[in-house]
Tab-separated table of C-alpha atoms and ligand atoms in Angstrom:
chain	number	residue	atom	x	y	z
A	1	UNK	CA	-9.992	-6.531	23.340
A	2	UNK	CA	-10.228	-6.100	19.555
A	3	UNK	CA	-9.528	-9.627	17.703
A	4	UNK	CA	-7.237	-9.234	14.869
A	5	UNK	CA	-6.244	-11.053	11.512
A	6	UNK	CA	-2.892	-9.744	10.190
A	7	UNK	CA	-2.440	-10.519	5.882
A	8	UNK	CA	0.811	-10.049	4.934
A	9	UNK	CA	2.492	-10.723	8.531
A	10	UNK	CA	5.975	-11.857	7.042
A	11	UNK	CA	6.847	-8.474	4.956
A	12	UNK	CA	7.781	-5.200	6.790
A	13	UNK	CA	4.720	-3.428	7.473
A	14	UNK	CA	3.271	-6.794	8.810
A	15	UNK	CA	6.053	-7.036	11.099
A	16	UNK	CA	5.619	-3.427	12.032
A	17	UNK	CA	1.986	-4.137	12.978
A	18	UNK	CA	3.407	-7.409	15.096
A	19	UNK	CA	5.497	-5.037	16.868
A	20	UNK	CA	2.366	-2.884	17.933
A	21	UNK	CA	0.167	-5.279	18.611
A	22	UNK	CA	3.020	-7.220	20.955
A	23	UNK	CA	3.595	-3.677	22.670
A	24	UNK	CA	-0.684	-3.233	23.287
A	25	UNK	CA	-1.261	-7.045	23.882
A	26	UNK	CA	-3.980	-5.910	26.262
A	27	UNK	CA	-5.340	-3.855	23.466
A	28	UNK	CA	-5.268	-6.353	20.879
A	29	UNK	CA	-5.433	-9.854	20.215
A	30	UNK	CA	-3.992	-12.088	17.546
A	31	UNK	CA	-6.196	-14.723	15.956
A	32	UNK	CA	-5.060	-15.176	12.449
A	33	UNK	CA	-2.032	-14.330	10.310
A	34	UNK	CA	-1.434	-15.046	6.320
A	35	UNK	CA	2.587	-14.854	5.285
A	36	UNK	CA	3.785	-15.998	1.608
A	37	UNK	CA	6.336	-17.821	0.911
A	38	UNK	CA	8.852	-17.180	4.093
A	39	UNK	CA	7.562	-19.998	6.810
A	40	UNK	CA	10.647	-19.882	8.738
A	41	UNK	CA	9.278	-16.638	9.578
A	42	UNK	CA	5.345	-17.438	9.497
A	43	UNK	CA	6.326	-20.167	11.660
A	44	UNK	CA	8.254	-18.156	14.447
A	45	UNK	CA	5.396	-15.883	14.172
A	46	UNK	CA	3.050	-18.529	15.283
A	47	UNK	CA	5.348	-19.502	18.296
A	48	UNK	CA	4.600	-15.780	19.798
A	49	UNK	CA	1.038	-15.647	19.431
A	50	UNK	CA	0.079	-19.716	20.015
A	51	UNK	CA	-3.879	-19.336	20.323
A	52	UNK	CA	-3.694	-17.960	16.242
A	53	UNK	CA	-4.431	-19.677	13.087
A	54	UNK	CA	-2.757	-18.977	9.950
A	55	UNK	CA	-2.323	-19.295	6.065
A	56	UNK	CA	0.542	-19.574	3.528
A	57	UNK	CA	1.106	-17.824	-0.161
A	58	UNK	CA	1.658	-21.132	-2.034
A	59	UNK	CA	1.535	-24.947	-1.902
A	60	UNK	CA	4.784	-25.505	-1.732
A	61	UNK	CA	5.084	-23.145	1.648
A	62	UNK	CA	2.104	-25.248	3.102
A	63	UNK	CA	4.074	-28.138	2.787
A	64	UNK	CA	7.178	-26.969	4.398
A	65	UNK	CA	5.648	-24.892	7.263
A	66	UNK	CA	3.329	-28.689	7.770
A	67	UNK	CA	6.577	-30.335	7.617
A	68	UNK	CA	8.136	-27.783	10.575
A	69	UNK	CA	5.727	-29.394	13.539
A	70	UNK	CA	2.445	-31.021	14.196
A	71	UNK	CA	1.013	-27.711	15.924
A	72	UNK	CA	1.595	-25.918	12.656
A	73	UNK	CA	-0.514	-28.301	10.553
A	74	UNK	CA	-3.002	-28.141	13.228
A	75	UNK	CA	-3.060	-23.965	12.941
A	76	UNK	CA	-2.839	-23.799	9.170
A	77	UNK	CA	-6.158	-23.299	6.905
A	78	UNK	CA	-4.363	-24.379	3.763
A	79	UNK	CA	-2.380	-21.971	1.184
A	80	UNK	CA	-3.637	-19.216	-1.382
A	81	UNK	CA	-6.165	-16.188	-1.584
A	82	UNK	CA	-8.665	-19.450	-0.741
A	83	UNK	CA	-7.351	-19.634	2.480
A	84	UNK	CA	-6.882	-15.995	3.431
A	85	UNK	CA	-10.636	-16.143	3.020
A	86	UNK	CA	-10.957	-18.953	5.371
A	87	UNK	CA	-8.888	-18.015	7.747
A	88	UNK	CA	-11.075	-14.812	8.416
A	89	UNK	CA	-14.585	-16.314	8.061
A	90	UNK	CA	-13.227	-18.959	10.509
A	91	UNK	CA	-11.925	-16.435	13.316
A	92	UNK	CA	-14.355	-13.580	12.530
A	93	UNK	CA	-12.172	-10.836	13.903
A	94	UNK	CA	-12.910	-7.178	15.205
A	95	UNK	CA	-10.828	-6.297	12.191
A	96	UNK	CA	-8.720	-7.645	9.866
A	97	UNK	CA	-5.187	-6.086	8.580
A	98	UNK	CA	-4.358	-6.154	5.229
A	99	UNK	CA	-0.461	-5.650	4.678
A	100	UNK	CA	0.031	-7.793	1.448
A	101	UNK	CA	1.874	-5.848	-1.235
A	102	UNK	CA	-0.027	-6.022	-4.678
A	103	UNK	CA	-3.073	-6.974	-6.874
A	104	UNK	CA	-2.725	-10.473	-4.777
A	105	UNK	CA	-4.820	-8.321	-1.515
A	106	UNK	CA	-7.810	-7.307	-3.263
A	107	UNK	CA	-10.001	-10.429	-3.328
A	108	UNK	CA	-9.246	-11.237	0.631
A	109	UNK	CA	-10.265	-7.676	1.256
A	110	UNK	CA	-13.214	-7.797	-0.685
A	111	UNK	CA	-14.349	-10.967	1.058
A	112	UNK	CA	-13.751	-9.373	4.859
A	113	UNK	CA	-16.001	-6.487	3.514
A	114	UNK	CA	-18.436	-8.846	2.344
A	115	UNK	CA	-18.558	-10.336	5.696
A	116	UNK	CA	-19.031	-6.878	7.546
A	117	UNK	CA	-15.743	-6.623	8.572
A	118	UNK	CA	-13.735	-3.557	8.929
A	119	UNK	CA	-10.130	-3.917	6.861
A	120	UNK	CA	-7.563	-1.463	8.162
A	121	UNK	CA	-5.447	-1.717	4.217
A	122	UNK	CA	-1.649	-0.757	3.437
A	123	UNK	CA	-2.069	-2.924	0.265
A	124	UNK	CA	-2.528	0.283	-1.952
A	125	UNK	CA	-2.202	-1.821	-5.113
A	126	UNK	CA	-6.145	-3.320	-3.669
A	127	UNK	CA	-7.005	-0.109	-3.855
A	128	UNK	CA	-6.052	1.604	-7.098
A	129	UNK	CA	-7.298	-1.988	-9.215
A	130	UNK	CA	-10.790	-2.323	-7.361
A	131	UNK	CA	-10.958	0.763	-6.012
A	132	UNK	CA	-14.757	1.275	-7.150
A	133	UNK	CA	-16.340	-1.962	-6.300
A	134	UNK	CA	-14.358	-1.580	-2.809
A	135	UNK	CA	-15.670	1.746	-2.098
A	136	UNK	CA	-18.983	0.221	-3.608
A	137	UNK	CA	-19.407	-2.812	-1.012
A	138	UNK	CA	-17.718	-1.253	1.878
A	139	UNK	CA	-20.843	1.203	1.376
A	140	UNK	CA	-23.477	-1.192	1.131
A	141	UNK	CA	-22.379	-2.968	4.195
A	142	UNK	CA	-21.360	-0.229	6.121
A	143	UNK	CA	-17.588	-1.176	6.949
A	144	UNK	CA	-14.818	1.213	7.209
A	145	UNK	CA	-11.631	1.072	5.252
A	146	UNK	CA	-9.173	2.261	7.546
A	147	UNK	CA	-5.785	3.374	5.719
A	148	UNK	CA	-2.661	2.558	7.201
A	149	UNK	CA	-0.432	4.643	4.787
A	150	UNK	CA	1.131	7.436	6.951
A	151	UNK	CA	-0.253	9.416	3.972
A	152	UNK	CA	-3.711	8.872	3.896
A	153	UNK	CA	-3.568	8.465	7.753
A	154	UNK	CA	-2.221	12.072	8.064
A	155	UNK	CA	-5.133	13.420	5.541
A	156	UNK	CA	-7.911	11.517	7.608
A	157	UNK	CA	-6.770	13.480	10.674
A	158	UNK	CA	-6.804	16.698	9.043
A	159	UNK	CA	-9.992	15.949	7.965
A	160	UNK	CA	-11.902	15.066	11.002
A	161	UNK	CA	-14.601	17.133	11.913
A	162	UNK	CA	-14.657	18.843	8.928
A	163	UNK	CA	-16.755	18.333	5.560
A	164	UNK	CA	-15.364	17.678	2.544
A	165	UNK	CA	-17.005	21.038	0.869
A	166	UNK	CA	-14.730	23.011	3.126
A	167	UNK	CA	-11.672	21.272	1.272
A	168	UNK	CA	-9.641	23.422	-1.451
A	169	UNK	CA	-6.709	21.104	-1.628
A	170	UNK	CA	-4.951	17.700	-0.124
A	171	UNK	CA	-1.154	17.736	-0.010
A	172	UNK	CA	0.319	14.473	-0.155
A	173	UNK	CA	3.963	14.659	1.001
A	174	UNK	CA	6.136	12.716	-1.525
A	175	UNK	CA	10.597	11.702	-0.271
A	176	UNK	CA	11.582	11.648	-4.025
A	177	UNK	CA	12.884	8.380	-3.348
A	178	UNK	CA	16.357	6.602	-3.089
A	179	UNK	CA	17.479	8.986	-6.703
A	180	UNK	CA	15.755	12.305	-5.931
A	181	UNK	CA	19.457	13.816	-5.962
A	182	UNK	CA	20.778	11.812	-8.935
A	183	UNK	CA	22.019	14.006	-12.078
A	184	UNK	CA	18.639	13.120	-14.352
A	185	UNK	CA	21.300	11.317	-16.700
A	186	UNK	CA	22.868	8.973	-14.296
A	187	UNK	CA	19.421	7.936	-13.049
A	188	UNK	CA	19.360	5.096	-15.776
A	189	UNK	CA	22.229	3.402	-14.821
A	190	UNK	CA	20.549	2.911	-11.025
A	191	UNK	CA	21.339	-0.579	-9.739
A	192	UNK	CA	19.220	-2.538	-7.327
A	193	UNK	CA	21.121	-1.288	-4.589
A	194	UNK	CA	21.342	2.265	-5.303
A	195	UNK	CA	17.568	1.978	-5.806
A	196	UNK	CA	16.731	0.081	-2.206
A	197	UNK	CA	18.120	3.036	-0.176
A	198	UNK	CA	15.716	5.063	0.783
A	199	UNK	CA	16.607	8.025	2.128
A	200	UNK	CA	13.949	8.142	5.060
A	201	UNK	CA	12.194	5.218	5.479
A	202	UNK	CA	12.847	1.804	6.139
A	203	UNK	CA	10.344	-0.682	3.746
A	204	UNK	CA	9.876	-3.794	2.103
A	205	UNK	CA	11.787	-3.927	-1.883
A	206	UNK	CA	8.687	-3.300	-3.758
A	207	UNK	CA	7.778	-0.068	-2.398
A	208	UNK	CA	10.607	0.638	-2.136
A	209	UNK	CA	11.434	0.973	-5.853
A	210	UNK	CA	8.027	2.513	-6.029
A	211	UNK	CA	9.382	5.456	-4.318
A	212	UNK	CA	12.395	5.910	-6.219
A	213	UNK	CA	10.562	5.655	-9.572
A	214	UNK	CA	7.428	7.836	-7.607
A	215	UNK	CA	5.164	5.295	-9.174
A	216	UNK	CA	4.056	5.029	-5.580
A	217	UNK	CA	2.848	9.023	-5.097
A	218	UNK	CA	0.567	8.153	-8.459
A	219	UNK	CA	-1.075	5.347	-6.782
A	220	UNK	CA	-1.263	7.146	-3.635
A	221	UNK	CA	-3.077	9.924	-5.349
A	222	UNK	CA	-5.583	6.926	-6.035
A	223	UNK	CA	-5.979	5.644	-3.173
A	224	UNK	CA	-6.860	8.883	-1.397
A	225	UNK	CA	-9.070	9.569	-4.526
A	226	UNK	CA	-11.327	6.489	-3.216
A	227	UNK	CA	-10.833	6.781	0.298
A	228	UNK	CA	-11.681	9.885	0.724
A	229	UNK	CA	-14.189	10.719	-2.375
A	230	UNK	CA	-11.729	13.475	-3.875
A	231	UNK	CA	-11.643	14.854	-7.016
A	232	UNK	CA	-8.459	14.501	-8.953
A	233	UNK	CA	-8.096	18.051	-9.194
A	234	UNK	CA	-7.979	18.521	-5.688
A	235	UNK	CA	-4.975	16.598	-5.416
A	236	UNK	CA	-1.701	17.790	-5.426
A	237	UNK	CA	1.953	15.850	-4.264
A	238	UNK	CA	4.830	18.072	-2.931
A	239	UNK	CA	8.229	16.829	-2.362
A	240	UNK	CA	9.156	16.922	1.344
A	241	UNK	CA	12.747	15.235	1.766
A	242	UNK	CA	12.473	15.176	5.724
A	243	UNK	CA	9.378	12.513	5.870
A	244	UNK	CA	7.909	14.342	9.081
A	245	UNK	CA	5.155	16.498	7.132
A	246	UNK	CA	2.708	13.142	6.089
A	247	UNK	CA	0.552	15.550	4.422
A	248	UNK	CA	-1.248	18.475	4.506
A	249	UNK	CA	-5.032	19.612	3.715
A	250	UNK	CA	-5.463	23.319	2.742
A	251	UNK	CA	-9.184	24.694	3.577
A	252	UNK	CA	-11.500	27.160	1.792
A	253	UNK	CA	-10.764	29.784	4.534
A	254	UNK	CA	-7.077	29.492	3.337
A	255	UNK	CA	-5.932	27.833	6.870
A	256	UNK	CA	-3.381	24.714	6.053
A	257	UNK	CA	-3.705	21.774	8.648
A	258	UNK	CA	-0.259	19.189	8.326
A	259	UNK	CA	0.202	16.342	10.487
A	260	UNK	CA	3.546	15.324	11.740
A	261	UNK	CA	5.803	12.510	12.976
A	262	UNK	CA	8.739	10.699	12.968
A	263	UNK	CA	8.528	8.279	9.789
A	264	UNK	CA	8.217	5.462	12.041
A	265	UNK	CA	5.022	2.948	10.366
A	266	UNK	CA	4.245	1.858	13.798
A	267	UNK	CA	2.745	5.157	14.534
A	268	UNK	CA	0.015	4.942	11.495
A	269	UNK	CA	-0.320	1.499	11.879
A	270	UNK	CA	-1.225	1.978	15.605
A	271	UNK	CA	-4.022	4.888	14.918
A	272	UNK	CA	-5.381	2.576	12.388
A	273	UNK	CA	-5.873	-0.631	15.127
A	274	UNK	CA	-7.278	1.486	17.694
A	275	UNK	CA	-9.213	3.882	15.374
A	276	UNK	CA	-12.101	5.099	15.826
A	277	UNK	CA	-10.440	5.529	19.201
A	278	UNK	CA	-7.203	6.536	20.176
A	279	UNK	CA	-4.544	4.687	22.264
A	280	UNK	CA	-1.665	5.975	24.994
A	281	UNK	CA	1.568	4.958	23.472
A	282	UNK	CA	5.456	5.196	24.359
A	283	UNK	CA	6.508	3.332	20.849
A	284	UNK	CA	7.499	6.795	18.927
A	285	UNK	CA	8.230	10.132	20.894
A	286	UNK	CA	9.847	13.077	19.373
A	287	UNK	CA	10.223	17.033	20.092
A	288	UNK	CA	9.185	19.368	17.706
A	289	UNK	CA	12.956	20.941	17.901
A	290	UNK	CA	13.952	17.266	16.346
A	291	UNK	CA	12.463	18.988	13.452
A	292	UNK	CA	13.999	22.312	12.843
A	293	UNK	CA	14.247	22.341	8.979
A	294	UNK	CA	11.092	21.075	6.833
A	295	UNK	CA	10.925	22.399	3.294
A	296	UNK	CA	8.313	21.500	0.521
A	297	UNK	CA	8.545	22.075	-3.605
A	298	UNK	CA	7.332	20.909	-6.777
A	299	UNK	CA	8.508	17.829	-8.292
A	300	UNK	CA	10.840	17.988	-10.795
A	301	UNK	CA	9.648	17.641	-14.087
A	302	UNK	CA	11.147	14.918	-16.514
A	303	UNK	CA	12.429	13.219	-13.401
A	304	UNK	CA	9.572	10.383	-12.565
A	305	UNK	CA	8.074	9.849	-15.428
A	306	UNK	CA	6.259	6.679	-13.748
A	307	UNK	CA	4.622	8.911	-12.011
A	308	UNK	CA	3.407	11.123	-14.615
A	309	UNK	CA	2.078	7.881	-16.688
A	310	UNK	CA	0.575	7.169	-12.690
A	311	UNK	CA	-1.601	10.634	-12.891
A	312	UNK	CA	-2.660	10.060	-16.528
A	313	UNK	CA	-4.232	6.122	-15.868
A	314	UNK	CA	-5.750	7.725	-12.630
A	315	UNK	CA	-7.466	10.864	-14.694
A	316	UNK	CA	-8.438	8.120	-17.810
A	317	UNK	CA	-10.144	5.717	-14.837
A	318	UNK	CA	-11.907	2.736	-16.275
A	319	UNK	CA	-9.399	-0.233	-16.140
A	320	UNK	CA	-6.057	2.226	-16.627
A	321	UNK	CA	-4.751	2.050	-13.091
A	322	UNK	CA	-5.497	-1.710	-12.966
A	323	UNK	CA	-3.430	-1.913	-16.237
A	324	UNK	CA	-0.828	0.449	-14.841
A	325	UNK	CA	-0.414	-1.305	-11.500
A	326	UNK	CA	-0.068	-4.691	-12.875
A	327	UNK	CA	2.222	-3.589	-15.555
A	328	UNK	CA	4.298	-2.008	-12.245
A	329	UNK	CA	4.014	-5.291	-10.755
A	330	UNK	CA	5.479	-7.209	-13.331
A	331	UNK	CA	8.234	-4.524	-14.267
A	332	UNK	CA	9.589	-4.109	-10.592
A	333	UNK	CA	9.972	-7.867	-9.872
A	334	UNK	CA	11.856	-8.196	-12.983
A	335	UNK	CA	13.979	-5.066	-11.899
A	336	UNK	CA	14.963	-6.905	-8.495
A	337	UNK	CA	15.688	-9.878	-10.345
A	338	UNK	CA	18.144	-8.310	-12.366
A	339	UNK	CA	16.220	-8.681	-15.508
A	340	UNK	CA	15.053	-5.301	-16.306
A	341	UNK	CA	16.589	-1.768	-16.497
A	342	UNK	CA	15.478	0.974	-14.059
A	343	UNK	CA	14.944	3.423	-17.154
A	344	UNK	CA	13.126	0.727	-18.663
A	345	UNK	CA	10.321	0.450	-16.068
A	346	UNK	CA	8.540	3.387	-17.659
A	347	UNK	CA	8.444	1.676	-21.071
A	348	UNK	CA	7.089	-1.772	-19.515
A	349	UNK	CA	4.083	0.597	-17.948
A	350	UNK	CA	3.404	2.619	-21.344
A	351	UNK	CA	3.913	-0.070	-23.484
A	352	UNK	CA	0.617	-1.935	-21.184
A	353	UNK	CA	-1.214	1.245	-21.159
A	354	UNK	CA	-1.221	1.625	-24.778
A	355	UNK	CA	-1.510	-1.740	-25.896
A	356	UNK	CA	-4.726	-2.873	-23.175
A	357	UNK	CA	-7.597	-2.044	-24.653
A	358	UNK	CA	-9.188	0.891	-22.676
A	359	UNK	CA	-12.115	-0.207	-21.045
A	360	UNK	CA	-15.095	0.251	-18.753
A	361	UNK	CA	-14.863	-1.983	-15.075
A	362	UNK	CA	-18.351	-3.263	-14.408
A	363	UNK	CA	-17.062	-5.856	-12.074
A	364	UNK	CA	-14.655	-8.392	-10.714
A	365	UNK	CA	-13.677	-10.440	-13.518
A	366	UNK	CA	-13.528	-7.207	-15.671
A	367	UNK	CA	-10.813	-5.999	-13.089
A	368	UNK	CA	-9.094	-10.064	-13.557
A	369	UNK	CA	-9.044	-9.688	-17.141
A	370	UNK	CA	-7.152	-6.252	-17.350
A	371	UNK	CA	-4.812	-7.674	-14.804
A	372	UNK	CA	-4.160	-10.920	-16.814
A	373	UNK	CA	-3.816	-9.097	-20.156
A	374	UNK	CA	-1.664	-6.383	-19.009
A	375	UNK	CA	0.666	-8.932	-17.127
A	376	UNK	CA	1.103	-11.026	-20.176
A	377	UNK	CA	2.102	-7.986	-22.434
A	378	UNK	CA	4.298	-6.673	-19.354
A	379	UNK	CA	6.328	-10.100	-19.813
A	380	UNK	CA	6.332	-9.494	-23.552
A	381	UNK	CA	8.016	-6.788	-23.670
A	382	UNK	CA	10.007	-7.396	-20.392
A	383	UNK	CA	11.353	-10.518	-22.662
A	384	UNK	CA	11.719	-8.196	-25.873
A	385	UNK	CA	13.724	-5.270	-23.685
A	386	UNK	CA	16.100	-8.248	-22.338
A	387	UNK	CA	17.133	-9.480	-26.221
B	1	MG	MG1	2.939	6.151	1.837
């Protein structure tokens, strides 16, 4: 029985993983969960798996889910990245799962790697701000980091087995997002709803306007640049509208390997639980005739140009993608709450790059600092955009 802590367990890839690990319980076991801010559904949470502790986002969320029942204030380790930490070190799982979305998951991550323990991650935004000193401690101690992006979980299948000398290229399958088929000069004028259908896959609102601005390719392209020691240059992104190519690694022999599914998180979420093993499952079946038309090009220059500014902070490195993803951060929440343009998310993310000074990481608090300077000029010029 592996013993699990889920991060992130009210959002929808932690609900995903509560799915799988309800389907395996004899698999898997529950001991701790950390939600944010919703408690009604933290709470309910805690009803179906009783013998787990938990954590809240905030304060004012420990208060209310405390208020909800005795049993609750019994369970709960207090509120904050503080208790995140606790809440491991006190049920020292088998693994821990880290589904938060943002900057917000990199200091619990760091401090389950610290203690030895292998993180299966989703929280790509961990990744692309700390993705050195990660990679750095998760070295020295010897822990995997696991990815749960159907991505990077495709590209570590391809890859088993093999070394990475034999690699010419890595393929990582890109939607195009909720606009792809928008005339470029209507793409401007995208409201929060236009943006929040995706065409394939069913996510939480952050990622999902990642995806429609590609911002979320650029920091995928990150992410597998850590995770799997690539080079830059031997990463490429191809749009595939049909989600069921997750992506594809072409060898030095000039044989392609692609991995396929239905785009269905539960499936990558379960090969990252069980891995290194691999579990029987009924939760996602399909036929290879379900798939009779897959098709892959370029993307279409002009058209995400948060991705392009994603590819630049990735090749300039030091504290650029920390800059870039907090700018993101900032931008997208003020998209969703109506107070920023979707054509001016680009200009919130440029505007940081330039104006951050362009610096070296040689730890933590260098990694805080870009964060906290490139959010403050984000709301700057979020404010100045709104006048
Ligand atoms: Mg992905």
């Amino acid at each position: 029985m592996k013993k699990i802590v889920l991060l992130g367990s009210t959002g929808s890839v932690g609900g995903n993983t509560l799915e799988v690990v309800k389907h395996h319980r004899d698999e898997f076991e529950l001991v701790g969960l950390a939600g944010g801010g919703n408690v009604a559904r933290l709470g309910s949470q805690c009803d179906l798996f009783p013998g787990s502790l938990c954590a809240v986002g905030t304060e004012d969320a420990y208060r209310r889910l405390t208020s909800m029942g005795a049993d609750y204030g019994r369970r709960c380790v207090g509120y904050g990245e503080e208790a995140m930490e606790r809440l491991i070190l006190e049920t020292s799982p088998d693994l821990v799962v880290n589904c938060l979305v943002g900057f917000v998951g990199l200091r619990p991550t760091l401090a389950a790697v610290e203690a030895g323990i292998p993180v299966a991650t989703a929280n790509k935004e961990a990744i692309v701000a700390g993705g050195e000193i990660l990679k750095t401690k998760a070295g020295e101690k010897k822990v995997p980091l696991i990815p749960i992006d159907s991505e990077h979980v495709a590209i570590s299948q391809c890859l088993r087995g093999r070394s990475m000398e034999e690699v010419r290229k890595v393929y990582i399958t890109a939607s195009g997002g909720a606009l792809r088929e928008k005339p470029l000069g209507e793409i401007g004028k995208a409201g929060v709803e236009d943006v929040l259908r995706h065409p394939t896959w069913n996510m939480g609102e952050k990622i999902t306007v990642d995806s429609a601005t590609m911002i979320n390719k650029g920091l995928e392209v990150m992410e597998a640049h850590w995770l799997f020691d690539l080079p830059y240059r031997k990463i490429d992104v191809v749009i595939h509208p049909q989600s069921i190519v997750h992506s594809l690694v072409e060898f030095e022999d000039g044989s392609i390997i692609a991995q396929m599914g239905v785009p269905d998180m539960r499936l990558p979420i379960l090969h990252a639980l069980s891995y290194p093993d691999m579990i029987a499952s009924d939760l996602a079946n399909s036929r290879i005739t379900d798939f009779p038309d897959l098709s892959f090009s370029e993307p279409e220059p002009g058209r995400y140009p948060c991705f392009e500014l994603a590819l630049q902070a990735a090749k300039r490195g030091g504290n650029s993608p920390t800059v870039l993803n907090s700018a993101n951060e900032e931008a997208v929440g003020a998209f969703l709450a109506g107070r920023l343009k979707f054509r001016q998310i680009p200009e919130v993310i440029a505007d940081a790059l330039e104006r951050v000074e362009q610096r070296d990481l040689h730890g933590l608090e260098d990694i805080f600092r870009s964060d906290r300077e490139a959010r403050e000029i984000a709301r700057m010029k979020i404010g100045s955009l709104n006048n």
